[in-house]
Amino acid sequence: MEKIISLAKRRGFVYPSSEIYGGFSGVYDYGPFGVELESNLKAQWWRKMVYERDDIVGLDSSIFMNPKIWEASGHTKGFSDPLAECKECNTRIRVDKALEEIGVFADEKMEEKEIDKIFKENIDKIKCIKCGGQDFTDVKKFNLLVKSNLGDFTNDNSDPAYLRGETCQGIYVNYKNVLDSMHLKLPFGIAQIGKAFRNEISPRQFIFRGREFEQMEMQYFTRPENEMSEFEKLREYRWNAILDLGINEENLRWKQHENLVFYAKDAYDIEYKFPWGFDELEGVHARGNYDLTAHSKGCGKQLDYFDQESGERFIPHIIESSTGVGRLVFAILAEAYTEDELGGNTRVYLKFKPQIAPVKAAVFPLMKNKPELVEKARGVYSALKKEIPQIMWDDNGNVGKRYRRQDEIGTPYCITIDFDTLENDTVTVRDRDTGEQERMVITELIGYIKNAIK
Ligand code: ATP
């Protein structure tokens, strides 16, 4: 974990937010390579969930929404985690997670009293993460919605606008709009990528748990009787989509929820083996008709579906897939982190699949003080960059050092322009994983890299 966090910071993937002011808990910034990796992962998700599907369309709903939405969905009352505070040092812990760590089941859906009882029964095994103390306050449910003072000109904030706690509510409340403007037939899905905010009690574990984070969610609307068969299809589809990113199947597993919320038909998480063990990467849930029914009651409007062929009216059931971008970036970094020996030296490199690597190829002039080499290399670089934007120029230090730097950020190919290039228009292309080089004519380069990232 420390090695990944340190490489992520040193090489411009992820920085702690507000670092020069001492940081800010639960928030992170993505650096120059992090933003490219993140955007590649989002683009892959969009491709899988929207472009490769005729039955799913996209949406970008706003972060602020009418506060009544969060009441109708149950979030103002029920969107909470159990919290206890260390009486010695006032550190707050998330009780269900602390219990989970010692192998005792409890979850945020349980009543406050029930979790408090389990917590107290196991108190001798739980220690404060900061001071090691074992004297805690009673368990209290803490609401995770983040309030704002948007539009609160009287300063009493009695009806606060929230920063959305999940992106899917924006999808539910636009269900009718999308249905009407696109003339969709069941089953169909609406996909969205966007920021979400939660007042997480104990945001540890790097970008795994942030207070500000991004979600990629797809809500799929079905006829009631097809909910569970579509659910099985979606589970398979999402599992394969994650494997496609280059994650080893051994590091993934399904976890079925033990304690379902009253409306859910079934719920599974795809767990990834993070450095501390298997933990949730993505949720795939069958939600019945709860969401549209709740909003229909909340707004007083029909959110049903009219089937023209059968003449029936009903509220569609929903299955969803929901992934955190930060959790996926973390999983991909952990998966790609590799140490090996090359040419007698140990090296660290990120073994990204070329499709998701932040830099696809780096172009080097063999020597930077030879204008004819630099000019030729600049020509190759510009021609490549026109076709493939994630190309990097590097002329810093000797070629060996450049290779190591590119290995550390996971660049699959390094292209060197040397004196032979001036003679015969060939370059060396060095493969990140094997360290082997082959000579290639310049005109073949674009096709070669495009093929690798297809
Ligand atoms: P957890 O049990 O870990 O708190 P959750 O079950 O509350 O997560 P969901 O509400 O199902 O999570 O959110 C869907 C997805 O959004 C999760 O699978 C995860 O990838 C992501 N996610 C949720 N909370 C966070 C967070 N605080 N930081 C980063 N990603 C998150």
Tab-separated table of C-alpha atoms and ligand atoms in Angstrom:
chain	number	residue	atom	x	y	z
A	1	MET	CA	0.000	0.000	0.000
A	2	GLU	CA	2.777	2.464	0.971
A	3	LYS	CA	4.691	1.679	-2.219
A	4	ILE	CA	1.624	2.340	-4.371
A	5	ILE	CA	0.718	5.577	-2.569
A	6	SER	CA	4.283	6.822	-2.778
A	7	LEU	CA	4.651	6.002	-6.492
A	8	ALA	CA	1.228	7.533	-7.201
A	9	LYS	CA	2.321	10.790	-5.597
A	10	ARG	CA	5.910	10.904	-6.884
A	11	ARG	CA	4.928	10.165	-10.483
A	12	GLY	CA	1.942	12.471	-10.719
A	13	PHE	CA	-1.007	10.083	-10.410
A	14	VAL	CA	-2.657	11.057	-7.117
A	15	TYR	CA	-1.834	13.855	-4.676
A	16	PRO	CA	-3.380	14.416	-1.254
A	17	SER	CA	-5.637	17.457	-1.544
A	18	SER	CA	-4.510	20.837	-0.125
A	19	GLU	CA	-1.168	19.334	0.851
A	20	ILE	CA	0.666	22.647	1.264
A	21	TYR	CA	-1.975	23.607	3.851
A	22	GLY	CA	-1.586	20.369	5.789
A	23	GLY	CA	-4.038	18.342	3.686
A	24	PHE	CA	-7.795	17.843	3.884
A	25	SER	CA	-9.192	14.532	5.008
A	26	GLY	CA	-10.912	12.299	2.463
A	27	VAL	CA	-10.132	14.357	-0.643
A	28	TYR	CA	-7.551	13.696	-3.344
A	29	ASP	CA	-6.337	15.378	-6.510
A	30	TYR	CA	-5.404	13.545	-9.691
A	31	GLY	CA	-2.089	14.650	-11.219
A	32	PRO	CA	-1.083	14.748	-14.913
A	33	PHE	CA	-0.847	10.957	-15.350
A	34	GLY	CA	-3.685	10.238	-12.908
A	35	VAL	CA	-6.098	12.344	-14.895
A	36	GLU	CA	-5.172	10.486	-18.105
A	37	LEU	CA	-5.575	7.082	-16.431
A	38	GLU	CA	-8.865	8.143	-14.884
A	39	SER	CA	-10.171	9.477	-18.176
A	40	ASN	CA	-9.157	6.261	-20.007
A	41	LEU	CA	-11.048	4.184	-17.430
A	42	LYS	CA	-14.111	6.403	-17.735
A	43	ALA	CA	-13.933	6.227	-21.530
A	44	GLN	CA	-13.721	2.410	-21.402
A	45	TRP	CA	-16.715	2.296	-19.062
A	46	TRP	CA	-18.720	4.599	-21.352
A	47	ARG	CA	-17.776	2.517	-24.362
A	48	LYS	CA	-18.933	-0.715	-22.655
A	49	MET	CA	-22.047	0.738	-21.083
A	50	VAL	CA	-23.265	3.140	-23.788
A	51	TYR	CA	-21.525	2.814	-27.170
A	52	GLU	CA	-21.518	-0.986	-27.298
A	53	ARG	CA	-25.170	-1.187	-26.244
A	54	ASP	CA	-28.223	-0.216	-28.273
A	55	ASP	CA	-30.368	-0.326	-25.130
A	56	ILE	CA	-28.448	2.140	-22.918
A	57	VAL	CA	-28.240	5.929	-23.220
A	58	GLY	CA	-26.179	8.511	-21.349
A	59	LEU	CA	-27.081	11.340	-18.973
A	60	ASP	CA	-25.297	14.111	-17.095
A	61	SER	CA	-27.522	15.341	-14.273
A	62	SER	CA	-26.600	18.115	-11.859
A	63	ILE	CA	-24.976	17.746	-8.445
A	64	PHE	CA	-27.555	19.968	-6.732
A	65	MET	CA	-31.142	18.772	-6.827
A	66	ASN	CA	-34.396	19.627	-5.120
A	67	PRO	CA	-33.950	18.528	-1.446
A	68	LYS	CA	-37.312	16.693	-1.660
A	69	ILE	CA	-35.543	14.084	-3.796
A	70	TRP	CA	-33.368	13.034	-0.851
A	71	GLU	CA	-36.401	12.839	1.402
A	72	ALA	CA	-38.376	10.696	-1.038
A	73	SER	CA	-35.426	8.362	-1.646
A	74	GLY	CA	-35.019	7.836	2.108
A	75	HIS	CA	-31.551	9.403	2.296
A	76	THR	CA	-32.320	12.193	4.793
A	77	LYS	CA	-33.368	9.533	7.319
A	78	GLY	CA	-31.669	6.325	6.331
A	79	PHE	CA	-28.369	7.192	4.595
A	80	SER	CA	-26.169	6.752	7.626
A	81	ASP	CA	-23.258	4.799	9.032
A	82	PRO	CA	-22.779	3.799	12.693
A	83	LEU	CA	-20.251	5.947	14.534
A	84	ALA	CA	-18.556	5.712	17.929
A	85	GLU	CA	-16.016	8.106	19.368
A	86	CYS	CA	-12.937	7.206	21.403
A	87	LYS	CA	-13.301	8.890	24.804
A	88	GLU	CA	-9.505	9.241	25.116
A	89	CYS	CA	-8.621	11.046	21.884
A	90	ASN	CA	-12.004	11.800	20.229
A	91	THR	CA	-11.144	9.788	17.105
A	92	ARG	CA	-14.285	8.590	15.362
A	93	ILE	CA	-14.562	5.074	14.054
A	94	ARG	CA	-17.061	3.489	11.689
A	95	VAL	CA	-18.421	0.701	13.856
A	96	ASP	CA	-19.614	-1.745	11.164
A	97	LYS	CA	-16.163	-1.657	9.535
A	98	ALA	CA	-14.360	-2.045	12.893
A	99	LEU	CA	-16.532	-5.101	13.620
A	100	GLU	CA	-15.955	-6.463	10.118
A	101	GLU	CA	-12.197	-6.282	10.729
A	102	ILE	CA	-12.525	-8.676	13.691
A	103	GLY	CA	-14.819	-11.002	11.734
A	104	VAL	CA	-18.128	-9.914	13.312
A	105	PHE	CA	-21.004	-9.131	10.996
A	106	ALA	CA	-22.857	-5.832	11.377
A	107	ASP	CA	-23.982	-3.402	8.742
A	108	GLU	CA	-25.261	0.109	8.313
A	109	LYS	CA	-28.798	-1.137	7.684
A	110	MET	CA	-29.169	-2.404	11.280
A	111	GLU	CA	-30.870	-0.352	13.987
A	112	GLU	CA	-28.664	1.852	16.163
A	113	LYS	CA	-29.451	-0.205	19.287
A	114	GLU	CA	-28.717	-3.500	17.606
A	115	ILE	CA	-25.262	-2.376	16.425
A	116	ASP	CA	-24.519	-0.810	19.815
A	117	LYS	CA	-25.248	-4.168	21.474
A	118	ILE	CA	-22.953	-6.096	19.099
A	119	PHE	CA	-20.271	-3.410	19.498
A	120	LYS	CA	-20.372	-3.635	23.297
A	121	GLU	CA	-20.287	-7.435	23.239
A	122	ASN	CA	-17.041	-7.251	21.253
A	123	ILE	CA	-15.491	-4.153	22.795
A	124	ASP	CA	-12.540	-6.068	24.276
A	125	LYS	CA	-11.392	-6.864	20.711
A	126	ILE	CA	-11.712	-3.331	19.278
A	127	LYS	CA	-9.067	-0.670	19.679
A	128	CYS	CA	-9.048	3.010	18.718
A	129	ILE	CA	-7.129	3.339	15.433
A	130	LYS	CA	-5.233	6.348	16.826
A	131	CYS	CA	-4.478	5.838	20.535
A	132	GLY	CA	-5.338	2.162	21.035
A	133	GLY	CA	-7.925	3.058	23.716
A	134	GLN	CA	-10.968	0.853	24.277
A	135	ASP	CA	-13.353	3.303	25.920
A	136	PHE	CA	-15.935	4.442	23.353
A	137	THR	CA	-19.189	6.418	23.350
A	138	ASP	CA	-22.484	4.672	22.534
A	139	VAL	CA	-23.000	3.949	18.830
A	140	LYS	CA	-24.875	6.668	16.954
A	141	LYS	CA	-26.085	6.657	13.360
A	142	PHE	CA	-24.432	9.488	11.459
A	143	ASN	CA	-26.090	10.789	8.282
A	144	LEU	CA	-23.703	10.877	5.329
A	145	LEU	CA	-25.412	13.533	3.207
A	146	VAL	CA	-23.297	16.663	2.792
A	147	LYS	CA	-25.323	19.840	3.311
A	148	SER	CA	-24.731	23.146	1.558
A	149	ASN	CA	-26.104	26.641	2.088
A	150	LEU	CA	-27.114	27.025	-1.555
A	151	GLY	CA	-29.918	29.593	-1.784
A	152	ASP	CA	-30.027	30.023	2.014
A	153	PHE	CA	-30.173	33.824	2.129
A	154	THR	CA	-31.679	33.934	5.638
A	155	ASN	CA	-28.841	31.899	7.103
A	156	ASP	CA	-31.083	29.470	8.997
A	157	ASN	CA	-30.482	26.566	6.595
A	158	SER	CA	-33.708	24.861	7.643
A	159	ASP	CA	-34.170	23.174	4.265
A	160	PRO	CA	-30.637	22.595	3.022
A	161	ALA	CA	-29.698	21.679	-0.512
A	162	TYR	CA	-27.402	18.658	-0.475
A	163	LEU	CA	-24.422	17.786	-2.586
A	164	ARG	CA	-25.630	14.533	-4.113
A	165	GLY	CA	-24.715	11.411	-2.141
A	166	GLU	CA	-24.970	9.198	-5.233
A	167	THR	CA	-25.423	9.850	-8.928
A	168	CYS	CA	-28.305	7.426	-9.511
A	169	GLN	CA	-30.991	9.700	-8.019
A	170	GLY	CA	-30.378	12.057	-10.961
A	171	ILE	CA	-31.166	9.117	-13.237
A	172	TYR	CA	-34.403	8.151	-11.436
A	173	VAL	CA	-35.793	11.675	-11.528
A	174	ASN	CA	-34.995	11.962	-15.254
A	175	TYR	CA	-36.512	8.585	-16.113
A	176	LYS	CA	-39.651	10.125	-17.664
A	177	ASN	CA	-37.708	12.797	-19.549
A	178	VAL	CA	-35.386	10.254	-21.113
A	179	LEU	CA	-38.222	7.837	-21.862
A	180	ASP	CA	-40.239	10.553	-23.618
A	181	SER	CA	-37.409	12.116	-25.588
A	182	MET	CA	-35.848	8.849	-26.738
A	183	HIS	CA	-39.022	6.717	-27.202
A	184	LEU	CA	-37.355	3.796	-25.495
A	185	LYS	CA	-38.864	0.359	-24.970
A	186	LEU	CA	-38.174	-1.820	-21.938
A	187	PRO	CA	-35.652	-3.043	-21.094
A	188	PHE	CA	-33.381	0.021	-21.333
A	189	GLY	CA	-30.699	1.646	-19.265
A	190	ILE	CA	-29.443	5.116	-18.391
A	191	ALA	CA	-25.755	5.578	-17.631
A	192	GLN	CA	-24.030	8.437	-15.895
A	193	ILE	CA	-20.553	9.355	-14.629
A	194	GLY	CA	-20.252	12.082	-12.024
A	195	LYS	CA	-19.170	13.329	-8.631
A	196	ALA	CA	-20.801	12.254	-5.382
A	197	PHE	CA	-20.180	13.465	-1.838
A	198	ARG	CA	-20.473	11.680	1.494
A	199	ASN	CA	-19.597	12.707	5.000
A	200	GLU	CA	-17.552	9.536	5.475
A	201	ILE	CA	-16.754	9.004	9.152
A	202	SER	CA	-13.298	7.592	8.724
A	203	PRO	CA	-11.937	8.199	5.227
A	204	ARG	CA	-8.794	6.081	5.330
A	205	GLN	CA	-7.432	3.714	2.688
A	206	PHE	CA	-6.280	6.331	0.154
A	207	ILE	CA	-8.699	6.882	-2.775
A	208	PHE	CA	-10.736	3.821	-1.790
A	209	ARG	CA	-12.920	5.928	0.496
A	210	GLY	CA	-13.202	9.638	-0.196
A	211	ARG	CA	-15.608	12.310	0.950
A	212	GLU	CA	-15.665	13.575	-2.629
A	213	PHE	CA	-15.482	10.865	-5.268
A	214	GLU	CA	-16.759	9.938	-8.686
A	215	GLN	CA	-19.238	7.217	-9.585
A	216	MET	CA	-20.030	5.405	-12.813
A	217	GLU	CA	-23.592	4.166	-12.526
A	218	MET	CA	-26.002	2.474	-14.868
A	219	GLN	CA	-29.650	1.971	-13.959
A	220	TYR	CA	-31.465	-0.597	-16.093
A	221	PHE	CA	-35.271	-0.524	-16.278
A	222	THR	CA	-37.049	-3.836	-16.803
A	223	ARG	CA	-40.459	-5.480	-16.746
A	224	PRO	CA	-41.037	-6.878	-13.221
A	225	GLU	CA	-40.939	-10.507	-14.358
A	226	ASN	CA	-37.609	-9.988	-16.162
A	227	GLU	CA	-35.759	-8.309	-13.318
A	228	MET	CA	-33.847	-11.349	-12.097
A	229	SER	CA	-32.908	-12.727	-15.522
A	230	GLU	CA	-31.608	-9.263	-16.545
A	231	PHE	CA	-29.788	-9.098	-13.218
A	232	GLU	CA	-27.870	-12.278	-14.013
A	233	LYS	CA	-26.986	-10.907	-17.465
A	234	LEU	CA	-25.752	-7.636	-15.985
A	235	ARG	CA	-23.630	-9.452	-13.410
A	236	GLU	CA	-21.893	-11.396	-16.141
A	237	TYR	CA	-21.489	-8.310	-18.342
A	238	ARG	CA	-19.905	-6.235	-15.573
A	239	TRP	CA	-17.601	-9.065	-14.465
A	240	ASN	CA	-16.264	-9.420	-18.004
A	241	ALA	CA	-15.934	-5.652	-18.409
A	242	ILE	CA	-13.671	-5.537	-15.349
A	243	LEU	CA	-11.593	-8.462	-16.603
A	244	ASP	CA	-11.195	-6.579	-19.900
A	245	LEU	CA	-9.341	-3.830	-18.065
A	246	GLY	CA	-6.547	-6.279	-17.331
A	247	ILE	CA	-7.522	-7.301	-13.803
A	248	ASN	CA	-6.564	-10.858	-12.973
A	249	GLU	CA	-9.588	-13.037	-12.174
A	250	GLU	CA	-7.824	-14.384	-9.056
A	251	ASN	CA	-8.008	-10.917	-7.542
A	252	LEU	CA	-11.767	-10.611	-7.984
A	253	ARG	CA	-14.685	-12.283	-6.295
A	254	TRP	CA	-18.431	-11.930	-5.876
A	255	LYS	CA	-19.891	-11.192	-2.472
A	256	GLN	CA	-23.611	-11.578	-1.981
A	257	HIS	CA	-25.149	-9.185	0.582
A	258	GLU	CA	-26.174	-11.002	3.741
A	259	ASN	CA	-28.582	-8.378	4.954
A	260	LEU	CA	-30.743	-6.990	2.144
A	261	VAL	CA	-32.654	-3.724	2.452
A	262	PHE	CA	-36.384	-4.473	2.579
A	263	TYR	CA	-37.042	-3.623	-1.092
A	264	ALA	CA	-34.006	-5.317	-2.668
A	265	LYS	CA	-34.423	-8.572	-4.549
A	266	ASP	CA	-30.751	-9.464	-4.481
A	267	ALA	CA	-27.440	-7.650	-4.200
A	268	TYR	CA	-23.876	-8.555	-5.001
A	269	ASP	CA	-20.602	-6.685	-4.800
A	270	ILE	CA	-17.631	-7.320	-7.028
A	271	GLU	CA	-14.714	-7.291	-4.610
A	272	TYR	CA	-11.090	-6.664	-5.550
A	273	LYS	CA	-8.150	-7.870	-3.514
A	274	PHE	CA	-6.881	-4.493	-2.288
A	275	PRO	CA	-3.625	-4.419	-0.284
A	276	TRP	CA	-5.624	-5.006	2.970
A	277	GLY	CA	-7.784	-7.795	1.500
A	278	PHE	CA	-10.943	-8.218	-0.578
A	279	ASP	CA	-13.199	-5.153	-0.496
A	280	GLU	CA	-15.996	-3.616	-2.561
A	281	LEU	CA	-15.122	-2.314	-6.010
A	282	GLU	CA	-18.561	-2.319	-7.594
A	283	GLY	CA	-22.138	-3.073	-6.613
A	284	VAL	CA	-24.629	-4.900	-8.847
A	285	HIS	CA	-28.063	-4.743	-7.259
A	286	ALA	CA	-31.658	-5.710	-8.065
A	287	ARG	CA	-33.745	-2.914	-6.544
A	288	GLY	CA	-37.327	-3.927	-7.384
A	289	ASN	CA	-39.608	-0.973	-8.114
A	290	TYR	CA	-38.615	0.903	-4.948
A	291	ASP	CA	-36.919	3.916	-6.540
A	292	LEU	CA	-39.574	4.921	-9.043
A	293	THR	CA	-42.364	4.148	-6.556
A	294	ALA	CA	-40.704	6.335	-3.899
A	295	HIS	CA	-40.256	9.243	-6.324
A	296	SER	CA	-43.746	8.812	-7.690
A	297	LYS	CA	-45.082	9.227	-4.134
A	298	GLY	CA	-42.643	12.031	-3.377
A	299	CYS	CA	-43.509	14.204	-6.395
A	300	GLY	CA	-47.136	13.099	-6.839
A	301	LYS	CA	-46.645	12.214	-10.517
A	302	GLN	CA	-46.962	8.900	-12.319
A	303	LEU	CA	-43.567	7.408	-13.088
A	304	ASP	CA	-44.928	4.337	-14.773
A	305	TYR	CA	-44.459	2.735	-18.167
A	306	PHE	CA	-47.122	2.114	-20.750
A	307	ASP	CA	-46.636	-1.011	-22.802
A	308	GLN	CA	-48.308	-0.259	-26.136
A	309	GLU	CA	-48.428	-3.856	-27.262
A	310	SER	CA	-50.139	-5.303	-24.189
A	311	GLY	CA	-51.884	-2.114	-23.029
A	312	GLU	CA	-50.457	-2.586	-19.499
A	313	ARG	CA	-49.235	0.169	-17.175
A	314	PHE	CA	-46.709	-0.621	-14.474
A	315	ILE	CA	-43.710	0.763	-12.631
A	316	PRO	CA	-40.508	-0.708	-14.073
A	317	HIS	CA	-38.114	-2.592	-11.844
A	318	ILE	CA	-34.514	-1.476	-11.696
A	319	ILE	CA	-31.198	-3.266	-11.644
A	320	GLU	CA	-28.065	-1.204	-11.253
A	321	SER	CA	-24.337	-1.353	-11.550
A	322	SER	CA	-22.338	1.185	-9.596
A	323	THR	CA	-18.561	1.638	-9.511
A	324	GLY	CA	-16.332	4.240	-7.917
A	325	VAL	CA	-13.764	5.731	-10.299
A	326	GLY	CA	-11.266	6.159	-7.430
A	327	ARG	CA	-11.668	2.529	-6.359
A	328	LEU	CA	-11.112	1.409	-9.939
A	329	VAL	CA	-8.009	3.619	-10.320
A	330	PHE	CA	-6.676	2.150	-7.069
A	331	ALA	CA	-7.403	-1.435	-8.174
A	332	ILE	CA	-5.739	-0.814	-11.539
A	333	LEU	CA	-2.660	0.735	-9.884
A	334	ALA	CA	-2.424	-2.162	-7.411
A	335	GLU	CA	-2.876	-4.686	-10.201
A	336	ALA	CA	-0.275	-3.039	-12.443
A	337	TYR	CA	2.391	-2.482	-9.775
A	338	THR	CA	5.245	-4.850	-10.609
A	339	GLU	CA	8.796	-5.267	-9.367
A	340	ASP	CA	11.221	-7.343	-11.393
A	341	GLU	CA	14.798	-7.570	-12.502
A	342	LEU	CA	15.870	-6.284	-15.891
A	343	GLY	CA	19.444	-6.237	-17.181
A	344	GLY	CA	20.701	-7.151	-13.705
A	345	ASN	CA	18.887	-4.263	-11.986
A	346	THR	CA	15.686	-4.264	-10.009
A	347	ARG	CA	12.998	-2.069	-11.450
A	348	VAL	CA	9.457	-0.978	-10.645
A	349	TYR	CA	6.954	-0.687	-13.413
A	350	LEU	CA	3.231	-0.372	-13.958
A	351	LYS	CA	2.000	-3.142	-16.206
A	352	PHE	CA	-1.076	-1.370	-17.552
A	353	LYS	CA	-2.901	-2.768	-20.518
A	354	PRO	CA	-1.933	-0.420	-23.398
A	355	GLN	CA	-5.594	0.685	-23.780
A	356	ILE	CA	-5.653	2.244	-20.320
A	357	ALA	CA	-2.017	3.384	-19.979
A	358	PRO	CA	-1.876	7.169	-19.445
A	359	VAL	CA	0.933	7.451	-22.004
A	360	LYS	CA	0.822	5.093	-24.974
A	361	ALA	CA	4.332	5.796	-26.246
A	362	ALA	CA	7.235	8.094	-25.438
A	363	VAL	CA	9.474	9.520	-28.152
A	364	PHE	CA	13.174	10.157	-27.469
A	365	PRO	CA	15.988	11.668	-29.515
A	366	LEU	CA	19.044	9.538	-28.634
A	367	MET	CA	20.966	12.709	-27.729
A	368	LYS	CA	19.426	16.054	-27.057
A	369	ASN	CA	22.453	18.086	-28.150
A	370	LYS	CA	22.319	16.832	-31.751
A	371	PRO	CA	19.913	19.151	-33.598
A	372	GLU	CA	19.458	16.749	-36.527
A	373	LEU	CA	18.282	13.980	-34.123
A	374	VAL	CA	16.017	16.361	-32.199
A	375	GLU	CA	14.448	17.667	-35.402
A	376	LYS	CA	13.802	14.172	-36.726
A	377	ALA	CA	12.401	13.030	-33.357
A	378	ARG	CA	10.136	16.086	-33.150
A	379	GLY	CA	8.720	15.151	-36.559
A	380	VAL	CA	7.947	11.588	-35.413
A	381	TYR	CA	6.466	12.903	-32.165
A	382	SER	CA	4.125	15.403	-33.907
A	383	ALA	CA	2.971	12.860	-36.480
A	384	LEU	CA	2.125	10.337	-33.735
A	385	LYS	CA	0.491	12.881	-31.456
A	386	LYS	CA	-1.865	13.993	-34.210
A	387	GLU	CA	-3.269	10.460	-34.376
A	388	ILE	CA	-2.804	9.301	-30.768
A	389	PRO	CA	-3.008	12.128	-28.209
A	390	GLN	CA	-1.424	10.270	-25.274
A	391	ILE	CA	2.150	10.469	-26.620
A	392	MET	CA	4.982	11.970	-24.595
A	393	TRP	CA	8.243	13.686	-25.461
A	394	ASP	CA	11.209	12.862	-23.237
A	395	ASP	CA	14.799	14.060	-23.683
A	396	ASN	CA	15.839	14.258	-20.058
A	397	GLY	CA	18.958	12.321	-18.967
A	398	ASN	CA	20.276	9.250	-20.762
A	399	VAL	CA	18.071	6.735	-22.574
A	400	GLY	CA	18.348	4.169	-19.739
A	401	LYS	CA	16.965	6.682	-17.246
A	402	ARG	CA	14.159	7.620	-19.629
A	403	TYR	CA	13.186	3.952	-19.939
A	404	ARG	CA	12.976	3.625	-16.150
A	405	ARG	CA	10.883	6.771	-15.839
A	406	GLN	CA	8.490	5.580	-18.531
A	407	ASP	CA	8.333	2.107	-16.930
A	408	GLU	CA	7.266	3.683	-13.649
A	409	ILE	CA	4.296	5.399	-15.284
A	410	GLY	CA	3.457	2.309	-17.321
A	411	THR	CA	4.248	3.525	-20.863
A	412	PRO	CA	4.055	0.401	-23.061
A	413	TYR	CA	6.401	1.644	-25.831
A	414	CYS	CA	9.483	3.864	-26.003
A	415	ILE	CA	10.567	5.041	-29.440
A	416	THR	CA	14.151	6.166	-29.915
A	417	ILE	CA	15.384	8.193	-32.872
A	418	ASP	CA	19.106	7.521	-33.412
A	419	PHE	CA	21.708	8.052	-36.147
A	420	ASP	CA	20.392	5.099	-38.175
A	421	THR	CA	17.040	6.871	-38.335
A	422	LEU	CA	18.683	9.676	-40.298
A	423	GLU	CA	19.963	7.105	-42.788
A	424	ASN	CA	17.034	4.743	-43.251
A	425	ASP	CA	13.954	6.160	-41.466
A	426	THR	CA	13.825	3.330	-38.915
A	427	VAL	CA	13.501	3.742	-35.133
A	428	THR	CA	13.828	1.406	-32.150
A	429	VAL	CA	10.635	0.467	-30.340
A	430	ARG	CA	11.248	-0.847	-26.846
A	431	ASP	CA	8.643	-3.015	-25.134
A	432	ARG	CA	7.980	-2.112	-21.465
A	433	ASP	CA	7.398	-5.627	-20.174
A	434	THR	CA	10.267	-7.505	-21.844
A	435	GLY	CA	12.690	-4.605	-22.294
A	436	GLU	CA	13.316	-5.910	-25.821
A	437	GLN	CA	13.779	-3.575	-28.771
A	438	GLU	CA	12.842	-3.976	-32.384
A	439	ARG	CA	13.567	-1.757	-35.368
A	440	MET	CA	10.643	-0.448	-37.276
A	441	VAL	CA	10.129	1.948	-40.170
A	442	ILE	CA	8.552	5.227	-39.093
A	443	THR	CA	5.565	4.779	-41.373
A	444	GLU	CA	4.581	1.593	-39.497
A	445	LEU	CA	4.577	3.217	-36.052
A	446	ILE	CA	1.069	4.660	-36.027
A	447	GLY	CA	-0.505	1.378	-37.137
A	448	TYR	CA	1.585	-0.585	-34.635
A	449	ILE	CA	0.541	1.524	-31.626
A	450	LYS	CA	-3.066	1.853	-32.761
A	451	ASN	CA	-3.278	-1.896	-33.038
A	452	ALA	CA	-1.902	-2.342	-29.512
A	453	ILE	CA	-4.436	0.051	-27.979
A	454	LYS	CA	-7.442	-1.031	-30.026
B	1	ATP	P1	-19.043	1.022	1.459
B	1	ATP	O1	-19.816	-0.131	2.061
B	1	ATP	O2	-17.616	0.680	1.125
B	1	ATP	O3	-19.166	2.298	2.233
B	1	ATP	P2	-21.292	1.447	-0.211
B	1	ATP	O4	-21.886	0.080	-0.208
B	1	ATP	O5	-21.862	2.484	0.666
B	1	ATP	O6	-19.702	1.340	0.050
B	1	ATP	P3	-22.547	2.244	-2.621
B	1	ATP	O7	-23.423	3.212	-1.956
B	1	ATP	O8	-23.117	0.945	-3.074
B	1	ATP	O9	-21.268	1.970	-1.680
B	1	ATP	O10	-21.799	2.987	-3.805
B	1	ATP	C1	-21.538	2.375	-5.047
B	1	ATP	C2	-20.057	2.421	-5.386
B	1	ATP	O11	-19.549	3.743	-5.223
B	1	ATP	C3	-19.197	1.545	-4.490
B	1	ATP	O12	-19.147	0.223	-4.965
B	1	ATP	C4	-17.862	2.221	-4.571
B	1	ATP	O13	-17.136	1.783	-5.730
B	1	ATP	C5	-18.213	3.675	-4.749
B	1	ATP	N1	-18.098	4.393	-3.472
B	1	ATP	C6	-19.007	4.449	-2.487
B	1	ATP	N2	-18.573	5.224	-1.476
B	1	ATP	C7	-17.348	5.662	-1.852
B	1	ATP	C8	-16.394	6.531	-1.247
B	1	ATP	N3	-16.624	7.088	-0.066
B	1	ATP	N4	-15.245	6.773	-1.911
B	1	ATP	C9	-15.010	6.216	-3.122
B	1	ATP	N5	-15.878	5.405	-3.747
B	1	ATP	C10	-17.031	5.133	-3.125
